[in-house]
Amino acid sequence: MVTSRQPRDVAQILLSVLFLAIMIIACLWIVRPFILGFAWAGTVVVATWPLLLRLQKLLFGRRTLAVLVMTLLLFLVFIIPIALLVNSLVDTSGPVIRGITSGEMTVPDLAWLNSIPLVGAKLYSGWHSLLEMGGSAIMAKVRPYVGTTTTWFIAQAANIGHFMMHCTLMLLFSALLYWRGEQVAHGVRHFATRLAGTRGDAAVLLAAQAVRAVALGVVVTALVQAVLGGIGLAITGVPYATILTVIMILTCLIQLGPLLVLIPCIIWLYWSGDTTWGTVLLVWSCVVGTMDNVIRPMLIRMGADLPLILILSGVIGGLIAFGMIGLFIGPVLLAVTWRLFSAWVHEIPAPATDPDVVLHELEDKNKQ
């Protein structure tokens, strides 16, 4: 018996797909203001979930008390320092931006070069020879680009209203995720299993591991090192300590460490004759610079074994795409994608190390 196949209703399929696409786009458009805050909160909750469970045990198994303590810790340790840091950065950078954009920026004379033994006078004369050959004209050409670039970076930090809104959303979503974390995790795993079966569930678990590795092994370590380094700069009287702290956060996030900022400050203190505070900052820098070797193993057992270019791209790309929040979300997104891609590639055995063997096998198959 031959059964005739019913023709597919192409119009129905296209309209169904179109309707689903419209519904998905509409839902994403509605929740668009909350996406960054929720992503930030998800990163924080996944990274600090073991700490919540430990607090819950100490607080007689009361989830409500543990959620309140964790939310308060996030507010005191995470939100307030970042908000004050951004606000201070904007206030400190205001005169610099006005000087650049108003055209009052001039080439420095660098008279202090004369005080360098042996080569100081030669360096000073060489610098002024460069100025006479057109250094001022070069500065005039470079100034618009410097002003535009600097203004863009400050505008990213100056958008305090949006930043504080995302901070508030992060706190709210973090509290909700702490409260119903098990249900949310089960729902996400169920959805992933519906999409791709066991492989989808494994992808969610690998993503959670990558989030925890980056958040604890990279972001928290960078914040601790930069904040402690900034405290050392402020105590020793180094000017523009806030801006230097922001730079240290960036250098620590891209795994260059805080010494890239601290060493020039130590040299400046010794050069200015303040040897006492220079020695203090030197000792403090030795502690801060090696702190990641102690903090990172304490935060995660196996560390954040991620390529340097991945972290660097996540930090810079996240800053450009999402602003200050992108410093934390960018590396996490790239790390999750890299972890999932690596797991997918390693599902099959690696190719033979000798390319000649592969070519001979291909030739044998073609002859057959």
PDB file of C-alpha atoms in Angstrom, residues 81-325:
ATOM      1  CA  PRO A  81      33.965  51.767  45.465  1.00  0.00           C
ATOM      2  CA  ILE A  82      33.261  51.635  41.728  1.00  0.00           C
ATOM      3  CA  ALA A  83      30.751  54.495  41.879  1.00  0.00           C
ATOM      4  CA  LEU A  84      33.137  56.668  43.894  1.00  0.00           C
ATOM      5  CA  LEU A  85      35.972  55.745  41.541  1.00  0.00           C
ATOM      6  CA  VAL A  86      34.057  56.797  38.438  1.00  0.00           C
ATOM      7  CA  ASN A  87      32.817  59.997  40.070  1.00  0.00           C
ATOM      8  CA  SER A  88      36.307  60.946  41.197  1.00  0.00           C
ATOM      9  CA  LEU A  89      37.699  60.128  37.757  1.00  0.00           C
ATOM     10  CA  VAL A  90      35.259  62.512  36.099  1.00  0.00           C
ATOM     11  CA  ASP A  91      35.959  65.307  38.596  1.00  0.00           C
ATOM     12  CA  THR A  92      39.725  64.930  38.289  1.00  0.00           C
ATOM     13  CA  SER A  93      39.736  64.727  34.512  1.00  0.00           C
ATOM     14  CA  GLY A  94      37.567  67.788  33.960  1.00  0.00           C
ATOM     15  CA  PRO A  95      40.427  70.346  33.900  1.00  0.00           C
ATOM     16  CA  VAL A  96      42.498  68.091  31.628  1.00  0.00           C
ATOM     17  CA  ILE A  97      39.693  67.798  29.092  1.00  0.00           C
ATOM     18  CA  ARG A  98      39.000  71.528  29.154  1.00  0.00           C
ATOM     19  CA  GLY A  99      42.679  72.253  28.589  1.00  0.00           C
ATOM     20  CA  ILE A 100      42.865  69.877  25.634  1.00  0.00           C
ATOM     21  CA  THR A 101      39.655  70.934  23.915  1.00  0.00           C
ATOM     22  CA  SER A 102      40.150  74.677  24.460  1.00  0.00           C
ATOM     23  CA  GLY A 103      43.515  74.689  22.688  1.00  0.00           C
ATOM     24  CA  GLU A 104      45.487  75.765  25.749  1.00  0.00           C
ATOM     25  CA  MET A 105      47.593  72.630  25.632  1.00  0.00           C
ATOM     26  CA  THR A 106      51.247  73.453  24.895  1.00  0.00           C
ATOM     27  CA  VAL A 107      54.375  71.403  24.457  1.00  0.00           C
ATOM     28  CA  PRO A 108      56.206  71.066  27.817  1.00  0.00           C
ATOM     29  CA  ASP A 109      59.568  72.754  28.213  1.00  0.00           C
ATOM     30  CA  LEU A 110      61.105  69.814  30.138  1.00  0.00           C
ATOM     31  CA  ALA A 111      63.619  72.033  31.924  1.00  0.00           C
ATOM     32  CA  TRP A 112      64.219  69.277  34.457  1.00  0.00           C
ATOM     33  CA  LEU A 113      66.228  67.412  31.817  1.00  0.00           C
ATOM     34  CA  ASN A 114      69.167  69.742  32.606  1.00  0.00           C
ATOM     35  CA  SER A 115      69.448  68.185  36.078  1.00  0.00           C
ATOM     36  CA  ILE A 116      70.283  64.737  34.655  1.00  0.00           C
ATOM     37  CA  PRO A 117      74.013  64.097  35.023  1.00  0.00           C
ATOM     38  CA  LEU A 118      76.177  63.789  31.907  1.00  0.00           C
ATOM     39  CA  VAL A 119      73.413  63.607  29.301  1.00  0.00           C
ATOM     40  CA  GLY A 120      70.905  66.140  30.660  1.00  0.00           C
ATOM     41  CA  ALA A 121      72.053  69.169  28.674  1.00  0.00           C
ATOM     42  CA  LYS A 122      72.256  67.158  25.475  1.00  0.00           C
ATOM     43  CA  LEU A 123      68.712  65.788  25.975  1.00  0.00           C
ATOM     44  CA  TYR A 124      67.370  69.279  26.688  1.00  0.00           C
ATOM     45  CA  SER A 125      68.971  70.761  23.574  1.00  0.00           C
ATOM     46  CA  GLY A 126      67.742  67.848  21.474  1.00  0.00           C
ATOM     47  CA  TRP A 127      64.194  68.325  22.735  1.00  0.00           C
ATOM     48  CA  HIS A 128      64.205  72.023  21.850  1.00  0.00           C
ATOM     49  CA  SER A 129      65.744  71.274  18.480  1.00  0.00           C
ATOM     50  CA  LEU A 130      62.761  69.008  17.834  1.00  0.00           C
ATOM     51  CA  LEU A 131      60.408  71.810  18.828  1.00  0.00           C
ATOM     52  CA  GLU A 132      62.122  74.252  16.492  1.00  0.00           C
ATOM     53  CA  MET A 133      61.737  71.733  13.655  1.00  0.00           C
ATOM     54  CA  GLY A 134      57.983  71.702  14.048  1.00  0.00           C
ATOM     55  CA  GLY A 135      57.120  70.133  17.378  1.00  0.00           C
ATOM     56  CA  SER A 136      54.445  72.755  18.013  1.00  0.00           C
ATOM     57  CA  ALA A 137      52.918  72.078  14.613  1.00  0.00           C
ATOM     58  CA  ILE A 138      52.922  68.358  15.360  1.00  0.00           C
ATOM     59  CA  MET A 139      51.192  68.996  18.669  1.00  0.00           C
ATOM     60  CA  ALA A 140      48.595  71.164  16.930  1.00  0.00           C
ATOM     61  CA  LYS A 141      47.821  68.322  14.545  1.00  0.00           C
ATOM     62  CA  VAL A 142      47.717  65.677  17.255  1.00  0.00           C
ATOM     63  CA  ARG A 143      45.627  67.735  19.723  1.00  0.00           C
ATOM     64  CA  PRO A 144      42.218  67.194  18.008  1.00  0.00           C
ATOM     65  CA  TYR A 145      42.678  63.433  18.000  1.00  0.00           C
ATOM     66  CA  VAL A 146      43.905  63.392  21.602  1.00  0.00           C
ATOM     67  CA  GLY A 147      40.963  65.516  22.652  1.00  0.00           C
ATOM     68  CA  THR A 148      38.449  63.338  20.824  1.00  0.00           C
ATOM     69  CA  THR A 149      39.851  60.088  22.195  1.00  0.00           C
ATOM     70  CA  THR A 150      40.135  61.371  25.744  1.00  0.00           C
ATOM     71  CA  THR A 151      36.663  62.873  25.621  1.00  0.00           C
ATOM     72  CA  TRP A 152      35.261  59.523  24.478  1.00  0.00           C
ATOM     73  CA  PHE A 153      36.857  57.640  27.371  1.00  0.00           C
ATOM     74  CA  ILE A 154      35.683  60.213  29.883  1.00  0.00           C
ATOM     75  CA  ALA A 155      32.195  60.179  28.388  1.00  0.00           C
ATOM     76  CA  GLN A 156      32.067  56.441  29.017  1.00  0.00           C
ATOM     77  CA  ALA A 157      32.896  57.018  32.677  1.00  0.00           C
ATOM     78  CA  ALA A 158      30.846  60.201  32.936  1.00  0.00           C
ATOM     79  CA  ASN A 159      27.575  58.438  32.189  1.00  0.00           C
ATOM     80  CA  ILE A 160      27.054  57.937  35.894  1.00  0.00           C
ATOM     81  CA  GLY A 161      23.285  57.859  35.619  1.00  0.00           C
ATOM     82  CA  HIS A 162      23.225  54.770  33.414  1.00  0.00           C
ATOM     83  CA  PHE A 163      26.018  53.191  35.380  1.00  0.00           C
ATOM     84  CA  MET A 164      24.223  53.629  38.693  1.00  0.00           C
ATOM     85  CA  MET A 165      21.020  52.319  37.104  1.00  0.00           C
ATOM     86  CA  HIS A 166      22.840  49.151  36.056  1.00  0.00           C
ATOM     87  CA  CYS A 167      24.340  48.898  39.538  1.00  0.00           C
ATOM     88  CA  THR A 168      20.873  49.090  41.069  1.00  0.00           C
ATOM     89  CA  LEU A 169      19.533  46.499  38.646  1.00  0.00           C
ATOM     90  CA  MET A 170      22.499  44.276  39.390  1.00  0.00           C
ATOM     91  CA  LEU A 171      21.754  44.399  43.107  1.00  0.00           C
ATOM     92  CA  LEU A 172      18.048  43.705  42.554  1.00  0.00           C
ATOM     93  CA  PHE A 173      18.600  40.824  40.140  1.00  0.00           C
ATOM     94  CA  SER A 174      21.368  39.400  42.333  1.00  0.00           C
ATOM     95  CA  ALA A 175      19.034  39.287  45.326  1.00  0.00           C
ATOM     96  CA  LEU A 176      16.352  37.547  43.234  1.00  0.00           C
ATOM     97  CA  LEU A 177      18.833  35.042  41.813  1.00  0.00           C
ATOM     98  CA  TYR A 178      20.250  34.349  45.268  1.00  0.00           C
ATOM     99  CA  TRP A 179      16.718  33.724  46.536  1.00  0.00           C
ATOM    100  CA  ARG A 180      15.660  31.375  43.713  1.00  0.00           C
ATOM    101  CA  GLY A 181      19.016  30.250  42.396  1.00  0.00           C
ATOM    102  CA  GLU A 182      18.282  26.530  42.286  1.00  0.00           C
ATOM    103  CA  GLN A 183      15.018  27.023  40.393  1.00  0.00           C
ATOM    104  CA  VAL A 184      16.619  29.376  37.885  1.00  0.00           C
ATOM    105  CA  ALA A 185      19.548  27.027  37.298  1.00  0.00           C
ATOM    106  CA  HIS A 186      17.189  24.066  36.815  1.00  0.00           C
ATOM    107  CA  GLY A 187      15.105  26.083  34.346  1.00  0.00           C
ATOM    108  CA  VAL A 188      18.161  27.100  32.319  1.00  0.00           C
ATOM    109  CA  ARG A 189      19.426  23.526  32.209  1.00  0.00           C
ATOM    110  CA  HIS A 190      15.963  22.285  31.221  1.00  0.00           C
ATOM    111  CA  PHE A 191      15.803  24.793  28.370  1.00  0.00           C
ATOM    112  CA  ALA A 192      19.316  23.854  27.203  1.00  0.00           C
ATOM    113  CA  THR A 193      18.401  20.151  27.309  1.00  0.00           C
ATOM    114  CA  ARG A 194      15.303  20.878  25.227  1.00  0.00           C
ATOM    115  CA  LEU A 195      17.475  22.609  22.623  1.00  0.00           C
ATOM    116  CA  ALA A 196      20.409  20.217  22.376  1.00  0.00           C
ATOM    117  CA  GLY A 197      19.843  17.297  24.704  1.00  0.00           C
ATOM    118  CA  THR A 198      22.717  16.221  26.945  1.00  0.00           C
ATOM    119  CA  ARG A 199      25.154  18.373  24.986  1.00  0.00           C
ATOM    120  CA  GLY A 200      23.097  21.480  25.792  1.00  0.00           C
ATOM    121  CA  ASP A 201      23.073  20.652  29.502  1.00  0.00           C
ATOM    122  CA  ALA A 202      26.849  20.140  29.443  1.00  0.00           C
ATOM    123  CA  ALA A 203      27.248  23.467  27.641  1.00  0.00           C
ATOM    124  CA  VAL A 204      25.426  25.275  30.460  1.00  0.00           C
ATOM    125  CA  LEU A 205      27.618  23.624  33.096  1.00  0.00           C
ATOM    126  CA  LEU A 206      30.789  24.508  31.169  1.00  0.00           C
ATOM    127  CA  ALA A 207      29.570  28.095  30.819  1.00  0.00           C
ATOM    128  CA  ALA A 208      29.046  28.334  34.572  1.00  0.00           C
ATOM    129  CA  GLN A 209      32.594  27.094  35.185  1.00  0.00           C
ATOM    130  CA  ALA A 210      33.993  29.652  32.755  1.00  0.00           C
ATOM    131  CA  VAL A 211      32.017  32.466  34.390  1.00  0.00           C
ATOM    132  CA  ARG A 212      33.310  31.524  37.817  1.00  0.00           C
ATOM    133  CA  ALA A 213      36.875  31.202  36.554  1.00  0.00           C
ATOM    134  CA  VAL A 214      36.911  34.680  34.988  1.00  0.00           C
ATOM    135  CA  ALA A 215      34.902  36.452  37.667  1.00  0.00           C
ATOM    136  CA  LEU A 216      36.959  35.130  40.549  1.00  0.00           C
ATOM    137  CA  GLY A 217      40.312  34.463  38.960  1.00  0.00           C
ATOM    138  CA  VAL A 218      40.553  37.625  36.853  1.00  0.00           C
ATOM    139  CA  VAL A 219      38.074  40.334  37.817  1.00  0.00           C
ATOM    140  CA  VAL A 220      38.128  40.027  41.612  1.00  0.00           C
ATOM    141  CA  THR A 221      41.895  39.606  41.692  1.00  0.00           C
ATOM    142  CA  ALA A 222      42.323  42.695  39.479  1.00  0.00           C
ATOM    143  CA  LEU A 223      40.004  44.768  41.665  1.00  0.00           C
ATOM    144  CA  VAL A 224      41.779  43.756  44.874  1.00  0.00           C
ATOM    145  CA  GLN A 225      45.230  44.494  43.481  1.00  0.00           C
ATOM    146  CA  ALA A 226      44.193  47.817  41.943  1.00  0.00           C
ATOM    147  CA  VAL A 227      42.356  49.046  45.028  1.00  0.00           C
ATOM    148  CA  LEU A 228      45.262  48.159  47.324  1.00  0.00           C
ATOM    149  CA  GLY A 229      47.679  49.767  44.888  1.00  0.00           C
ATOM    150  CA  GLY A 230      45.499  52.892  44.786  1.00  0.00           C
ATOM    151  CA  ILE A 231      45.483  53.050  48.579  1.00  0.00           C
ATOM    152  CA  GLY A 232      49.283  52.967  48.516  1.00  0.00           C
ATOM    153  CA  LEU A 233      49.375  55.795  45.972  1.00  0.00           C
ATOM    154  CA  ALA A 234      46.991  57.925  48.025  1.00  0.00           C
ATOM    155  CA  ILE A 235      48.889  57.380  51.287  1.00  0.00           C
ATOM    156  CA  THR A 236      52.278  58.195  49.745  1.00  0.00           C
ATOM    157  CA  GLY A 237      50.944  61.395  48.178  1.00  0.00           C
ATOM    158  CA  VAL A 238      51.218  60.512  44.494  1.00  0.00           C
ATOM    159  CA  PRO A 239      49.065  62.948  42.462  1.00  0.00           C
ATOM    160  CA  TYR A 240      46.117  61.745  40.383  1.00  0.00           C
ATOM    161  CA  ALA A 241      45.868  58.569  42.445  1.00  0.00           C
ATOM    162  CA  THR A 242      42.305  57.938  41.266  1.00  0.00           C
ATOM    163  CA  ILE A 243      43.149  58.007  37.575  1.00  0.00           C
ATOM    164  CA  LEU A 244      46.178  55.814  38.203  1.00  0.00           C
ATOM    165  CA  THR A 245      43.940  53.360  40.066  1.00  0.00           C
ATOM    166  CA  VAL A 246      41.636  53.131  37.062  1.00  0.00           C
ATOM    167  CA  ILE A 247      44.664  52.452  34.855  1.00  0.00           C
ATOM    168  CA  MET A 248      45.784  49.762  37.307  1.00  0.00           C
ATOM    169  CA  ILE A 249      42.378  48.087  37.037  1.00  0.00           C
ATOM    170  CA  LEU A 250      42.820  47.910  33.274  1.00  0.00           C
ATOM    171  CA  THR A 251      46.387  46.623  33.474  1.00  0.00           C
ATOM    172  CA  CYS A 252      45.403  43.981  36.038  1.00  0.00           C
ATOM    173  CA  LEU A 253      42.418  42.870  33.956  1.00  0.00           C
ATOM    174  CA  ILE A 254      44.637  42.292  30.935  1.00  0.00           C
ATOM    175  CA  GLN A 255      47.132  40.414  33.153  1.00  0.00           C
ATOM    176  CA  LEU A 256      49.934  43.000  32.962  1.00  0.00           C
ATOM    177  CA  GLY A 257      49.772  43.616  36.702  1.00  0.00           C
ATOM    178  CA  PRO A 258      49.817  46.789  38.836  1.00  0.00           C
ATOM    179  CA  LEU A 259      53.594  47.231  38.708  1.00  0.00           C
ATOM    180  CA  LEU A 260      53.269  48.843  35.293  1.00  0.00           C
ATOM    181  CA  VAL A 261      51.778  51.846  37.125  1.00  0.00           C
ATOM    182  CA  LEU A 262      53.433  51.536  40.521  1.00  0.00           C
ATOM    183  CA  ILE A 263      57.050  51.439  39.324  1.00  0.00           C
ATOM    184  CA  PRO A 264      56.913  54.860  37.562  1.00  0.00           C
ATOM    185  CA  CYS A 265      55.302  56.304  40.700  1.00  0.00           C
ATOM    186  CA  ILE A 266      58.137  54.925  42.846  1.00  0.00           C
ATOM    187  CA  ILE A 267      60.689  56.446  40.472  1.00  0.00           C
ATOM    188  CA  TRP A 268      58.845  59.777  40.620  1.00  0.00           C
ATOM    189  CA  LEU A 269      58.887  59.788  44.431  1.00  0.00           C
ATOM    190  CA  TYR A 270      62.633  59.101  44.547  1.00  0.00           C
ATOM    191  CA  TRP A 271      63.261  61.665  41.815  1.00  0.00           C
ATOM    192  CA  SER A 272      61.334  64.331  43.724  1.00  0.00           C
ATOM    193  CA  GLY A 273      63.461  63.666  46.824  1.00  0.00           C
ATOM    194  CA  ASP A 274      60.773  61.955  48.898  1.00  0.00           C
ATOM    195  CA  THR A 275      62.813  58.849  49.609  1.00  0.00           C
ATOM    196  CA  THR A 276      60.840  57.828  52.718  1.00  0.00           C
ATOM    197  CA  TRP A 277      57.496  57.534  50.966  1.00  0.00           C
ATOM    198  CA  GLY A 278      59.266  56.122  47.927  1.00  0.00           C
ATOM    199  CA  THR A 279      60.609  53.276  50.053  1.00  0.00           C
ATOM    200  CA  VAL A 280      57.176  52.727  51.603  1.00  0.00           C
ATOM    201  CA  LEU A 281      55.565  52.525  48.168  1.00  0.00           C
ATOM    202  CA  LEU A 282      58.349  50.211  46.994  1.00  0.00           C
ATOM    203  CA  VAL A 283      57.670  47.734  49.805  1.00  0.00           C
ATOM    204  CA  TRP A 284      53.902  48.050  49.314  1.00  0.00           C
ATOM    205  CA  SER A 285      54.286  47.477  45.571  1.00  0.00           C
ATOM    206  CA  CYS A 286      56.230  44.270  46.201  1.00  0.00           C
ATOM    207  CA  VAL A 287      53.299  43.013  48.283  1.00  0.00           C
ATOM    208  CA  VAL A 288      50.597  44.121  45.846  1.00  0.00           C
ATOM    209  CA  GLY A 289      52.470  42.933  42.757  1.00  0.00           C
ATOM    210  CA  THR A 290      52.792  39.368  44.041  1.00  0.00           C
ATOM    211  CA  MET A 291      49.370  39.200  45.662  1.00  0.00           C
ATOM    212  CA  ASP A 292      47.702  37.559  42.661  1.00  0.00           C
ATOM    213  CA  ASN A 293      49.808  34.432  43.250  1.00  0.00           C
ATOM    214  CA  VAL A 294      48.082  34.079  46.624  1.00  0.00           C
ATOM    215  CA  ILE A 295      44.599  35.432  45.901  1.00  0.00           C
ATOM    216  CA  ARG A 296      43.848  33.538  42.713  1.00  0.00           C
ATOM    217  CA  PRO A 297      44.423  30.020  44.141  1.00  0.00           C
ATOM    218  CA  MET A 298      42.297  30.969  47.149  1.00  0.00           C
ATOM    219  CA  LEU A 299      39.423  32.138  44.944  1.00  0.00           C
ATOM    220  CA  ILE A 300      39.378  29.205  42.550  1.00  0.00           C
ATOM    221  CA  ARG A 301      41.145  25.910  42.931  1.00  0.00           C
ATOM    222  CA  MET A 302      42.278  25.443  39.369  1.00  0.00           C
ATOM    223  CA  GLY A 303      42.702  29.079  38.395  1.00  0.00           C
ATOM    224  CA  ALA A 304      41.563  30.882  35.260  1.00  0.00           C
ATOM    225  CA  ASP A 305      43.496  29.127  32.524  1.00  0.00           C
ATOM    226  CA  LEU A 306      42.533  31.424  29.651  1.00  0.00           C
ATOM    227  CA  PRO A 307      44.575  32.884  26.786  1.00  0.00           C
ATOM    228  CA  LEU A 308      45.929  36.379  27.383  1.00  0.00           C
ATOM    229  CA  ILE A 309      44.613  37.640  24.035  1.00  0.00           C
ATOM    230  CA  LEU A 310      41.138  36.456  25.052  1.00  0.00           C
ATOM    231  CA  ILE A 311      41.162  38.503  28.257  1.00  0.00           C
ATOM    232  CA  LEU A 312      42.660  41.539  26.511  1.00  0.00           C
ATOM    233  CA  SER A 313      40.058  41.431  23.742  1.00  0.00           C
ATOM    234  CA  GLY A 314      37.249  40.984  26.263  1.00  0.00           C
ATOM    235  CA  VAL A 315      38.342  43.970  28.343  1.00  0.00           C
ATOM    236  CA  ILE A 316      38.862  46.390  25.440  1.00  0.00           C
ATOM    237  CA  GLY A 317      35.916  45.166  23.384  1.00  0.00           C
ATOM    238  CA  GLY A 318      33.630  45.113  26.408  1.00  0.00           C
ATOM    239  CA  LEU A 319      34.626  48.666  27.341  1.00  0.00           C
ATOM    240  CA  ILE A 320      33.887  49.903  23.817  1.00  0.00           C
ATOM    241  CA  ALA A 321      30.617  47.973  23.490  1.00  0.00           C
ATOM    242  CA  PHE A 322      29.081  48.319  26.954  1.00  0.00           C
ATOM    243  CA  GLY A 323      31.043  51.042  28.765  1.00  0.00           C
ATOM    244  CA  MET A 324      32.417  50.471  32.257  1.00  0.00           C
ATOM    245  CA  ILE A 325      30.269  47.378  32.816  1.00  0.00           C
TER     246      ILE A 325
END
